[in-house]
Coordinates of C-alpha atoms in Angstrom, one line a residue:
Chain A
M29 CA 14.9 -30.3 19.8
S30 CA 15.0 -30.6 23.5
D31 CA 15.6 -26.9 24.2
T32 CA 12.9 -25.4 22.0
L33 CA 9.2 -25.4 21.9
L34 CA 9.1 -24.8 18.2
A35 CA 7.6 -27.5 16.0
R36 CA 8.3 -27.9 12.3
T37 CA 6.2 -29.7 9.8
P38 CA 8.0 -32.8 8.4
R39 CA 8.7 -32.8 4.7
P40 CA 11.4 -34.4 2.6
D41 CA 14.6 -32.3 2.9
R42 CA 15.5 -30.2 -0.1
H43 CA 18.5 -28.2 -0.7
P44 CA 18.2 -24.4 -0.9
R45 CA 18.1 -23.1 -4.4
W46 CA 21.2 -21.0 -4.0
R47 CA 23.8 -20.5 -1.3
I48 CA 25.5 -17.4 -0.2
S49 CA 28.6 -17.4 1.9
P50 CA 28.4 -15.5 5.2
A51 CA 31.0 -12.9 4.0
T52 CA 29.2 -12.3 0.8
G53 CA 25.8 -12.1 2.5
L54 CA 27.1 -9.5 5.0
A55 CA 28.7 -7.5 2.3
I56 CA 25.5 -7.5 0.3
G57 CA 23.6 -6.5 3.4
V58 CA 25.9 -3.7 4.3
V59 CA 25.9 -2.4 0.7
L60 CA 22.1 -2.6 0.6
A61 CA 21.7 -0.8 3.9
A62 CA 24.2 1.9 2.7
A63 CA 22.2 2.2 -0.5
A64 CA 19.0 2.6 1.5
F65 CA 20.6 5.5 3.4
G66 CA 22.0 7.0 0.2
L67 CA 18.6 6.8 -1.5
R68 CA 16.9 8.3 1.5
Q69 CA 19.4 11.2 1.5
L70 CA 19.1 11.7 -2.2
T71 CA 15.3 11.9 -2.3
A72 CA 14.8 13.8 0.9
G73 CA 14.9 17.2 -0.6
A74 CA 12.9 16.4 -3.7
D75 CA 10.3 19.0 -4.6
F76 CA 7.5 16.6 -4.9
T77 CA 4.0 17.0 -3.6
L78 CA 1.3 14.3 -3.4
P79 CA -2.5 15.1 -3.1
N80 CA -3.2 15.8 0.6
A81 CA -5.2 12.7 1.3
I82 CA -2.5 10.4 -0.1
Q83 CA 0.2 12.3 1.7
D84 CA -1.6 12.0 5.0
L85 CA -2.4 8.3 4.4
L86 CA 1.4 7.7 4.1
T87 CA 2.4 10.0 7.0
L88 CA -0.1 8.3 9.3
S89 CA 0.9 4.8 8.2
Y90 CA 4.6 5.6 8.6
S91 CA 4.0 7.0 12.1
V92 CA 2.3 3.7 13.2
L93 CA 5.2 1.8 11.6
I94 CA 7.9 3.9 13.3
E95 CA 6.1 3.9 16.6
S96 CA 5.7 0.1 16.6
I97 CA 8.9 -1.1 14.9
G98 CA 10.8 -1.0 18.2
F99 CA 8.2 -3.2 19.9
V100 CA 8.1 -5.6 17.0
V101 CA 11.9 -6.0 17.0
L102 CA 11.9 -6.5 20.8
G103 CA 9.1 -9.1 20.5
I104 CA 11.0 -11.1 17.8
L105 CA 14.2 -11.0 19.9
L106 CA 12.3 -12.3 23.0
S107 CA 10.6 -14.9 20.9
V108 CA 14.0 -16.1 19.7
M109 CA 15.3 -16.1 23.2
V110 CA 12.3 -18.2 24.5
Q111 CA 12.3 -20.6 21.6
I112 CA 16.0 -21.2 21.2
W113 CA 17.6 -20.4 24.5
I114 CA 15.1 -21.3 27.3
P115 CA 14.6 -25.1 27.8
A116 CA 11.1 -26.3 27.3
S117 CA 11.5 -28.5 30.4
W118 CA 11.6 -25.3 32.6
I119 CA 8.1 -24.5 31.5
V120 CA 6.7 -28.0 31.7
R121 CA 8.2 -28.6 35.2
V122 CA 6.6 -25.7 36.9
L123 CA 3.0 -26.2 35.7
P124 CA 0.4 -27.7 38.1
R125 CA -1.1 -31.1 37.4
N126 CA -4.7 -30.2 38.1
V127 CA -6.3 -29.4 34.7
V128 CA -8.1 -26.2 35.7
L129 CA -5.0 -24.8 37.5
R130 CA -2.8 -26.0 34.7
R131 CA -4.9 -24.0 32.1
A132 CA -4.9 -21.0 34.4
A133 CA -1.1 -21.2 34.7
L134 CA -0.8 -21.7 30.9
S135 CA -2.9 -18.6 30.3
L136 CA -0.4 -16.6 32.3
L137 CA 2.6 -18.1 30.5
G138 CA 2.6 -15.1 28.2
V139 CA 4.0 -13.1 31.0
F140 CA 7.2 -15.1 30.6
L141 CA 6.9 -15.5 26.8
P142 CA 6.3 -11.9 25.8
V143 CA 5.7 -12.2 22.1
C144 CA 2.7 -10.9 20.2
E145 CA 0.1 -13.1 18.6
C146 CA 2.1 -14.0 15.5
G147 CA 4.9 -15.5 17.6
N148 CA 2.4 -17.4 19.7
V149 CA 1.1 -19.6 16.9
P150 CA 4.4 -21.4 16.5
L151 CA 4.8 -21.5 20.2
A152 CA 1.3 -23.0 20.6
R153 CA 2.1 -25.6 17.9
G154 CA 5.3 -26.4 19.8
L155 CA 3.3 -27.0 23.0
I156 CA 1.0 -29.5 21.2
V157 CA 3.9 -31.3 19.7
K158 CA 5.5 -31.4 23.2
G159 CA 2.5 -33.3 24.4
F160 CA 0.2 -30.6 25.8
S161 CA -3.5 -31.1 25.0
V162 CA -5.1 -29.1 22.3
P163 CA -7.4 -27.2 24.7
E164 CA -4.4 -26.4 26.9
S165 CA -2.5 -25.0 24.0
M166 CA -5.5 -23.0 22.8
T167 CA -5.8 -21.5 26.3
F168 CA -2.2 -20.3 26.0
L169 CA -2.7 -19.1 22.4
V170 CA -5.8 -17.0 23.3
A171 CA -4.3 -15.5 26.5
A172 CA -0.7 -14.8 25.7
P173 CA -1.1 -11.9 23.3
I174 CA -3.0 -10.0 26.0
L175 CA -1.4 -11.2 29.2
N176 CA 2.2 -10.3 28.4
P177 CA 4.4 -7.6 29.7
I178 CA 4.8 -5.6 26.5
T179 CA 1.1 -5.5 25.8
I180 CA 0.4 -4.5 29.4
I181 CA 3.0 -1.8 29.3
T182 CA 1.8 -0.2 26.1
T183 CA -1.8 -0.4 27.1
H184 CA -1.0 1.2 30.4
Q185 CA 1.1 3.8 28.6
V186 CA -1.8 4.8 26.5
F187 CA -4.8 4.5 28.9
G188 CA -3.3 4.3 32.4
F189 CA -6.2 3.1 34.5
D190 CA -8.8 5.3 32.8
D191 CA -12.3 3.9 32.4
G192 CA -11.2 0.4 33.5
I193 CA -10.0 -0.4 30.0
L194 CA -6.7 -1.9 31.1
V195 CA -8.3 -4.0 33.8
A196 CA -11.1 -5.1 31.5
R197 CA -8.6 -6.1 28.9
L198 CA -6.5 -8.2 31.3
L199 CA -9.4 -9.9 33.1
G200 CA -11.4 -10.3 29.9
G201 CA -8.4 -12.0 28.2
F202 CA -7.9 -14.3 31.1
A203 CA -11.6 -15.2 31.4
I204 CA -12.0 -15.9 27.7
A205 CA -8.9 -18.0 27.5
N206 CA -9.9 -20.2 30.3
L207 CA -13.5 -20.5 29.0
I208 CA -12.1 -21.6 25.6
G209 CA -9.8 -24.1 27.3
W210 CA -12.7 -25.5 29.4
L211 CA -15.2 -25.7 26.5
F212 CA -12.8 -27.4 24.1
S213 CA -11.7 -29.8 26.9
R214 CA -15.2 -31.2 26.8
H215 CA -14.6 -32.4 23.3
P216 CA -14.6 -36.2 23.2
E217 CA -11.6 -36.3 20.9
P218 CA -9.6 -33.0 21.1
D219 CA -7.1 -34.2 18.5
R220 CA -9.9 -33.9 15.9
L221 CA -9.6 -30.1 16.4
L222 CA -6.3 -30.3 14.6
T223 CA -5.8 -30.3 10.8
D224 CA -4.9 -33.6 9.4
T225 CA -1.5 -32.3 8.3
F226 CA -0.6 -31.0 11.7
Y227 CA -1.9 -34.1 13.5
A228 CA 0.3 -36.3 11.3
Q229 CA 3.2 -34.0 12.2
C230 CA 2.5 -34.4 15.9
A231 CA 2.4 -38.2 15.6
A232 CA 5.8 -38.2 13.8
P233 CA 8.9 -39.1 15.8
D234 CA 11.0 -36.3 17.1
A235 CA 13.8 -36.8 14.5
A236 CA 11.3 -36.2 11.6
R237 CA 10.4 -32.7 12.7
D238 CA 13.8 -31.7 14.1
H239 CA 15.5 -30.1 11.2
D240 CA 18.1 -27.8 12.7
H241 CA 19.5 -30.0 15.4
S242 CA 22.9 -29.8 13.8
A243 CA 23.0 -25.9 13.7
S244 CA 24.4 -23.9 16.6
R245 CA 21.9 -21.9 18.7
W246 CA 23.4 -18.7 17.3
T247 CA 22.6 -19.9 13.8
Q248 CA 19.1 -21.1 14.8
S249 CA 18.5 -17.7 16.4
R250 CA 19.3 -15.8 13.3
Q251 CA 17.2 -18.2 11.2
L252 CA 14.3 -17.8 13.5
F253 CA 14.7 -14.0 13.5
A254 CA 14.3 -14.1 9.7
R255 CA 11.3 -16.4 9.9
E256 CA 9.5 -14.4 12.6
A257 CA 10.3 -11.2 10.8
S258 CA 8.7 -12.6 7.6
A259 CA 5.6 -13.6 9.5
V260 CA 5.2 -10.3 11.4
M261 CA 6.4 -7.5 9.1
P262 CA 3.9 -7.8 6.2
A263 CA 1.0 -8.0 8.6
L264 CA 2.3 -5.0 10.5
I265 CA 2.7 -2.9 7.4
I266 CA -0.7 -3.9 6.1
G267 CA -2.2 -3.1 9.5
A268 CA -0.5 0.3 9.6
T269 CA -1.6 1.1 6.1
I270 CA -5.2 0.2 6.8
A271 CA -5.0 2.2 10.1
G272 CA -3.9 5.2 8.1
L273 CA -6.6 4.6 5.4
V274 CA -9.4 4.5 8.0
Q275 CA -8.2 7.8 9.4
V276 CA -8.1 9.5 6.0
V277 CA -11.2 8.1 4.5
I278 CA -13.8 8.0 7.3
P279 CA -14.8 11.5 8.5
R280 CA -14.9 12.1 12.2
E281 CA -18.6 12.7 12.2
T282 CA -19.2 9.2 11.0
L283 CA -17.0 7.8 13.6
V284 CA -18.6 9.9 16.3
A285 CA -22.1 8.8 15.2
L286 CA -21.0 5.1 15.4
G287 CA -18.9 5.6 18.5
S288 CA -21.5 7.2 20.7
N289 CA -24.0 4.3 20.4
P290 CA -23.4 1.6 23.1
L291 CA -24.0 -1.3 20.8
W292 CA -22.8 0.0 17.4
S293 CA -19.6 1.4 18.9
V294 CA -18.6 -2.1 20.2
L295 CA -19.5 -3.8 16.9
A296 CA -17.7 -1.2 14.8
L297 CA -14.5 -1.5 16.7
M298 CA -14.6 -5.3 16.8
A299 CA -15.0 -5.2 13.0
L300 CA -12.1 -2.8 12.8
A301 CA -10.0 -5.0 14.9
F302 CA -10.8 -8.0 12.7
V303 CA -9.9 -6.2 9.5
I304 CA -6.7 -4.3 10.5
S305 CA -5.1 -7.3 12.2
I306 CA -2.7 -5.1 14.2
C307 CA -0.3 -6.5 16.7
S308 CA -1.4 -6.7 20.3
N309 CA 1.8 -5.0 21.4
I310 CA 0.9 -1.8 19.7
D311 CA -2.9 -1.9 19.2
A312 CA -3.3 0.5 22.1
F313 CA -1.4 3.2 20.1
F314 CA -3.6 2.5 17.1
I315 CA -6.9 2.9 19.0
L316 CA -5.7 6.1 20.8
P317 CA -7.3 8.6 18.4
F318 CA -10.6 6.8 18.8
V319 CA -10.6 7.4 22.6
G320 CA -13.2 10.1 23.4
I321 CA -15.1 9.3 20.2
F322 CA -15.9 5.7 21.0
M323 CA -17.3 4.5 24.3
P324 CA -14.9 2.7 26.7
G325 CA -16.6 -0.7 26.2
A326 CA -15.9 -0.4 22.5
I327 CA -12.2 0.3 23.1
A328 CA -12.0 -2.6 25.6
A329 CA -13.8 -5.0 23.1
F330 CA -11.3 -3.9 20.4
L331 CA -8.4 -4.6 22.7
I332 CA -9.7 -8.0 23.8
F333 CA -11.1 -9.3 20.4
G334 CA -8.4 -8.1 18.1
P335 CA -5.4 -10.0 19.6
I336 CA -7.3 -13.3 19.5
I337 CA -9.3 -13.1 16.3
D338 CA -8.4 -11.2 13.1
I339 CA -7.7 -11.9 9.5
K340 CA -4.0 -12.5 10.0
M341 CA -4.5 -14.7 13.1
L342 CA -7.2 -16.9 11.4
A343 CA -4.8 -17.4 8.4
M344 CA -2.0 -18.4 10.8
M345 CA -4.2 -20.6 13.0
R346 CA -5.6 -22.4 10.0
T347 CA -2.2 -24.1 9.7
T348 CA -3.0 -25.9 12.9
L349 CA -6.7 -26.0 13.7
T350 CA -9.7 -27.1 11.5
T351 CA -12.0 -24.5 9.9
R352 CA -14.9 -25.8 12.1
T353 CA -12.8 -25.3 15.2
L354 CA -11.9 -21.8 14.1
I355 CA -15.6 -20.9 13.5
Q356 CA -16.4 -22.1 17.0
L357 CA -13.5 -20.2 18.5
T358 CA -14.4 -17.0 16.7
T359 CA -18.0 -17.2 17.7
I360 CA -17.2 -17.7 21.4
V361 CA -14.5 -15.0 21.5
A362 CA -16.8 -12.5 19.6
L363 CA -19.7 -13.1 21.9
M364 CA -17.6 -12.8 25.0
S365 CA -15.9 -9.6 23.8
L366 CA -19.3 -8.1 22.8
A367 CA -20.7 -9.0 26.2
I368 CA -17.8 -7.3 28.1
G369 CA -18.1 -4.2 25.9
L370 CA -21.8 -3.9 26.4
V371 CA -21.6 -4.4 30.1
M372 CA -19.0 -1.6 30.3
N373 CA -21.0 0.7 28.1
Y374 CA -24.3 0.2 29.9
V375 CA -23.2 -0.3 33.5
G376 CA -19.9 1.6 33.6
Chain B
M20 CA 5.9 -18.1 -1.9
S21 CA 9.2 -19.9 -2.0
G22 CA 11.2 -20.5 1.1
S23 CA 14.0 -18.2 0.1
A24 CA 11.6 -15.3 -0.6
T25 CA 10.0 -15.9 2.8
R26 CA 13.4 -15.9 4.3
W27 CA 14.4 -12.5 2.9
Q28 CA 11.2 -10.5 3.0
G29 CA 11.0 -10.0 6.7
L30 CA 14.6 -9.0 7.0
V31 CA 14.4 -6.6 4.0
L32 CA 11.2 -5.0 5.5
I33 CA 12.7 -4.6 9.0
A34 CA 16.0 -3.2 7.4
A35 CA 14.0 -0.7 5.2
V36 CA 11.8 0.6 8.0
S37 CA 14.8 0.7 10.5
A38 CA 17.0 2.5 8.0
S39 CA 14.3 5.1 7.2
T40 CA 13.7 5.6 11.0
L41 CA 17.4 6.0 11.7
W42 CA 17.8 8.5 8.8
L43 CA 14.9 10.5 10.2
W44 CA 16.5 10.6 13.6
M45 CA 19.9 11.7 12.1
S46 CA 18.3 14.4 10.1
G47 CA 16.3 15.7 13.0
Q48 CA 12.9 14.8 11.5
L49 CA 11.8 11.9 13.5
G50 CA 9.5 14.3 15.3
L51 CA 7.3 14.4 12.2
Y52 CA 6.1 10.9 13.1
V53 CA 6.6 10.3 16.8
A54 CA 6.6 12.4 20.0
P55 CA 10.0 13.3 21.3
R56 CA 9.7 11.1 24.4
H57 CA 9.5 8.0 22.2
E58 CA 12.4 8.9 20.0
A59 CA 15.2 7.3 22.1
F60 CA 13.4 3.9 22.3
V61 CA 12.4 4.0 18.6
T62 CA 15.9 4.9 17.5
I63 CA 17.8 2.3 19.6
M64 CA 15.4 -0.5 18.6
A65 CA 15.7 0.5 14.9
A66 CA 19.5 0.3 15.2
I67 CA 19.2 -3.1 16.8
G68 CA 16.6 -4.2 14.1
L69 CA 19.0 -3.1 11.3
V70 CA 22.0 -5.0 12.9
A71 CA 19.9 -8.1 13.6
S72 CA 18.6 -8.1 10.1
L73 CA 22.1 -7.9 8.6
L74 CA 23.3 -10.7 11.0
S75 CA 20.3 -12.9 10.2
A76 CA 21.0 -12.4 6.5
V77 CA 24.4 -13.9 7.0
A78 CA 23.0 -17.1 8.7
P79 CA 23.0 -20.2 6.6
A80 CA 19.6 -20.8 5.0
A81 CA 17.3 -23.1 7.1
H82 CA 15.7 -26.0 5.4
D83 CA 12.2 -25.2 4.3
H84 CA 9.9 -27.6 6.1
S85 CA 6.8 -25.5 6.1
A86 CA 3.6 -27.2 5.0
A87 CA 2.2 -26.2 1.6
A88 CA -0.3 -23.5 2.3
P89 CA -3.7 -23.4 0.6
R90 CA -3.9 -21.4 -2.6
W91 CA -6.0 -18.5 -1.1
N92 CA -3.5 -18.3 1.8
R93 CA -0.6 -18.0 -0.7
L94 CA -2.4 -15.4 -2.6
L95 CA -3.1 -13.4 0.5
A96 CA 0.5 -13.7 1.6
G97 CA 1.7 -12.6 -1.9
T98 CA -0.6 -9.6 -1.9
A99 CA 0.5 -8.6 1.6
T100 CA 4.2 -8.9 0.6
G101 CA 3.6 -6.8 -2.5
I102 CA 1.8 -4.0 -0.6
S103 CA 4.4 -4.1 2.2
A104 CA 7.2 -3.8 -0.3
V105 CA 5.6 -0.8 -1.9
V106 CA 4.9 1.0 1.4
A107 CA 8.5 0.3 2.6
T108 CA 9.9 1.6 -0.6
T109 CA 7.9 4.8 -0.5
M110 CA 9.2 5.3 3.0
L111 CA 12.7 5.4 1.6
V112 CA 11.9 7.4 -1.5
L113 CA 9.3 10.1 -0.6
P114 CA 10.4 13.2 1.2
P115 CA 9.3 13.3 4.9
A116 CA 6.1 15.4 5.4
T117 CA 3.8 16.6 8.0
L118 CA 0.1 16.0 8.1
T119 CA -2.0 18.4 6.0
S120 CA -5.1 20.4 6.3
A121 CA -7.1 17.5 4.8
T122 CA -6.6 15.6 8.1
A123 CA -7.2 18.8 10.1
T124 CA -10.6 19.1 8.4
L125 CA -11.5 15.4 8.8
R126 CA -10.6 15.5 12.5
A127 CA -12.7 18.6 13.2
I128 CA -10.5 21.4 14.5
N129 CA -10.9 22.0 18.3
S130 CA -13.0 18.9 18.8
T131 CA -10.8 18.1 21.8
S132 CA -9.1 20.4 24.3
Q133 CA -5.4 20.2 24.6
S134 CA -4.6 23.0 27.1
S135 CA -5.4 23.7 30.7
A136 CA -5.8 27.5 30.1
S137 CA -8.9 28.7 32.0
A138 CA -11.1 31.6 30.9
A139 CA -12.2 32.2 34.6
D140 CA -8.5 32.7 35.6
V141 CA -7.7 34.9 32.7
A142 CA -10.8 37.1 33.1
S143 CA -9.6 38.4 36.4
A144 CA -6.0 39.1 35.3
A145 CA -4.6 42.0 33.3
T146 CA -5.0 41.9 29.5
S147 CA -1.3 41.5 29.2
S148 CA -1.5 38.1 30.9
T149 CA -2.5 36.6 27.7
D150 CA 0.3 38.1 25.6
A151 CA 2.3 34.9 25.8
F152 CA -0.7 32.6 25.1
S153 CA 0.0 29.8 22.6
I154 CA -2.4 28.8 19.9
N155 CA -3.3 25.9 22.1
D156 CA -4.3 28.1 25.0
W157 CA -6.4 30.3 22.8
A158 CA -8.1 27.4 21.3
S159 CA -9.0 26.1 24.7
I160 CA -10.3 29.6 25.8
L161 CA -12.4 29.8 22.6
R162 CA -14.2 26.6 23.7
Q163 CA -15.0 28.1 27.1
T164 CA -16.4 31.6 26.2
S165 CA -17.6 33.6 23.3
D166 CA -18.1 36.8 25.5
L167 CA -16.7 39.6 23.4
A168 CA -15.9 41.7 26.4
F169 CA -13.5 39.1 27.6
Y170 CA -11.5 39.3 24.4
S171 CA -11.3 43.1 24.0
D172 CA -7.8 44.6 24.1
R173 CA -6.1 41.2 24.1
N174 CA -3.6 40.8 21.3
V175 CA -3.1 37.5 19.7
T176 CA 0.1 36.5 17.9
T177 CA 0.6 33.0 16.7
I178 CA 1.8 30.8 13.8
G179 CA 0.2 27.8 12.1
F180 CA -0.9 26.5 8.8
I181 CA -4.0 27.4 6.9
T182 CA -7.0 25.1 7.0
A183 CA -10.1 26.3 5.1
D184 CA -13.2 26.6 7.2
P185 CA -15.7 24.0 6.1
E186 CA -18.7 26.3 6.6
D187 CA -17.4 29.4 4.8
P188 CA -14.3 28.3 2.9
E189 CA -14.1 31.6 0.9
N190 CA -14.0 34.1 3.7
M191 CA -12.8 32.0 6.7
F192 CA -9.9 29.8 7.6
Y193 CA -8.2 28.4 10.6
V194 CA -4.6 29.1 11.6
S195 CA -4.1 25.5 12.8
R196 CA -1.6 23.1 14.4
F197 CA -1.6 19.4 15.2
V198 CA -1.0 18.3 18.8
I199 CA 0.6 14.8 19.1
T200 CA 0.5 12.6 22.1
H201 CA 2.4 9.5 21.0
C202 CA 2.6 9.5 17.2
A203 CA 1.1 11.3 14.2
I204 CA -1.9 8.9 14.1
D205 CA -3.2 10.3 17.4
A206 CA -2.9 14.0 16.1
Q207 CA -5.6 16.3 17.2
A208 CA -6.2 19.5 15.2
I209 CA -6.5 22.8 17.0
G210 CA -6.8 26.3 15.5
L211 CA -8.2 29.8 15.7
P212 CA -10.9 30.9 13.2
I213 CA -9.9 33.9 11.1
Y214 CA -12.2 36.1 9.1
L215 CA -10.6 37.4 6.0
E216 CA -12.7 38.0 2.9
N217 CA -11.6 36.1 -0.2
W218 CA -8.4 34.9 1.6
G219 CA -7.8 32.5 -1.2
S220 CA -6.6 35.3 -3.5
T221 CA -3.6 36.0 -1.2
F222 CA -2.9 32.7 0.6
E223 CA -3.5 29.0 0.0
A224 CA -4.4 26.1 2.2
D225 CA -1.5 24.4 4.0
Q226 CA 0.6 27.6 3.8
W227 CA 2.3 28.5 7.1
I228 CA 1.6 32.0 8.4
D229 CA 2.5 34.3 11.2
V230 CA -0.7 36.2 12.3
T231 CA -1.4 39.1 14.6
G232 CA -4.8 40.4 15.5
E233 CA -7.7 40.6 18.0
F234 CA -10.8 38.6 18.4
G235 CA -14.1 40.3 17.4
T236 CA -17.6 39.6 16.1
N237 CA -17.5 37.1 13.2
R238 CA -18.8 38.8 10.1
S239 CA -19.2 35.6 8.2
R240 CA -22.8 34.7 7.3
D241 CA -22.2 31.0 6.8
S242 CA -20.1 30.2 9.8
S243 CA -21.5 29.1 13.1
Q244 CA -18.5 30.6 15.0
A245 CA -19.7 33.7 17.0
I246 CA -16.3 35.3 17.2
A247 CA -13.3 35.1 14.9
L248 CA -9.7 36.5 14.9
L249 CA -9.7 39.7 12.9
P250 CA -6.2 39.9 11.6
D251 CA -4.0 43.1 11.7
D252 CA -1.2 41.4 9.9
I253 CA -0.6 38.1 8.2
T254 CA 2.8 37.1 6.9
G255 CA 3.7 33.9 5.0
I256 CA 6.5 31.9 6.7
D257 CA 8.5 28.7 6.2
Q258 CA 7.3 25.6 7.9
P259 CA 8.9 25.5 11.4
T260 CA 11.4 22.7 12.2
E261 CA 8.9 21.4 14.7
P262 CA 5.6 21.7 13.0
Y263 CA 3.7 19.7 15.7
L264 CA 2.9 20.6 19.3
Y265 CA 3.3 17.8 21.7
A266 CA 0.9 17.0 24.6

């Protein structure tokens, strides 16, 4: 386990229900891929029309999926590289010993661990298991989805430096992460922030949570790719579908009415971010059509709040942190995002 | 959800989306969903995603050590998987399609300007200077001036699909196009208002047309548009291979 940050929950080993040899698996995979291409070719010319609204919902959802699949695959591959191939000791060695500087450094760790929020939850769990304090790991968890190269590149690609949205996102993410880290470090017993199950796991000896030590890194990489894909893909597809649905169902006049109000525009986009649970690597593409309709502070609040708190992230973080902790975390992040959005709208 | 199902679902979903994306690229239809400047990245990463999914499928199954999730969490995950599977399947089964006039209406045609064409520059130039104007340029000019004198003797020729005018759907429609910046979700609708009494008896919404005419006083009583394109000729055409304009 020495070369990975990833933690696994201990549980009695059980054998897989069925086994497939590598050759059979590859053959099945190639046949299924060929079948997918064949099916696509066969149905492409079908004379089949759906009602306009449903057709547009699908077209819009597919476009988000196709636009983001590249970034998602890249994110998973980088996550695999970081978790399997880069020694944890490299990260631990370079961090300052002073707690404030240490948290500041941890909040910038995402620059070197460029995965979106889904990949950060297992990484943050790994950091706790490795002996980092809970507030330190939370600092990383909150900052990393925003302060990472892919998110910065896509946000810049969409907004450039217009309206200070990119700068607000980066500085806001950094400030909130360090505020969270500081606030929770005041907790008399930070370990109580953890769920009982995860606390027990952290207390377990290394061997109990180290289940793949016998597999080669190549095998572990492929297993991790599969696991990360299963965590990310359903959330991505649901996010893309809801993004399409919002576009098809809500008339532009409604959005314009909401978006031109300094307060309601911020609240509406924070609520949207919470519901759609879209990945931070591609959320800038999602929000692009709302630019010009919603005030810049609302866009910035969407881009700051969404990567940290949404339905998908709360479900994932609940594996590690107690409900009480998550309520406190959500409240602080929401208030900070709202404040940043309002300042931008009223002062900017 | 069982460990084995969890193991496969992500790989199957990546493979399905990747295969669909690669097929769109091979058939020259990826532009229906993303702007041309993103096509290379999207295609290369979809190919990598497909190969990585196949190679991961061959890896021996990892032992499932994940903690038992709460019931609501399992229910949420199961629902998400079900919806994802349906969406991914439709991506492989339904014919590729463009956005329709429904979205053009929802997004309010010409609510944003997508061209740098300037009415001030055009006014001082010969009327022939606007012969090569695109629908995008004309839509931009329309936002700038409704002075009829400006438009006299200027021929307009353009193609687009029909979107009924929300104010006078019986006698007015827009010849419209979508302008894409990154992908279809950021599509902005642009168009030129056309006055043609009872157009629904000859044409239908979403139909692609080639239209020639000149701008003149809008005779519609219900429309708020001061001027409209008065068509000399309208011909139904096939959807072009590149139905979108790209910003």
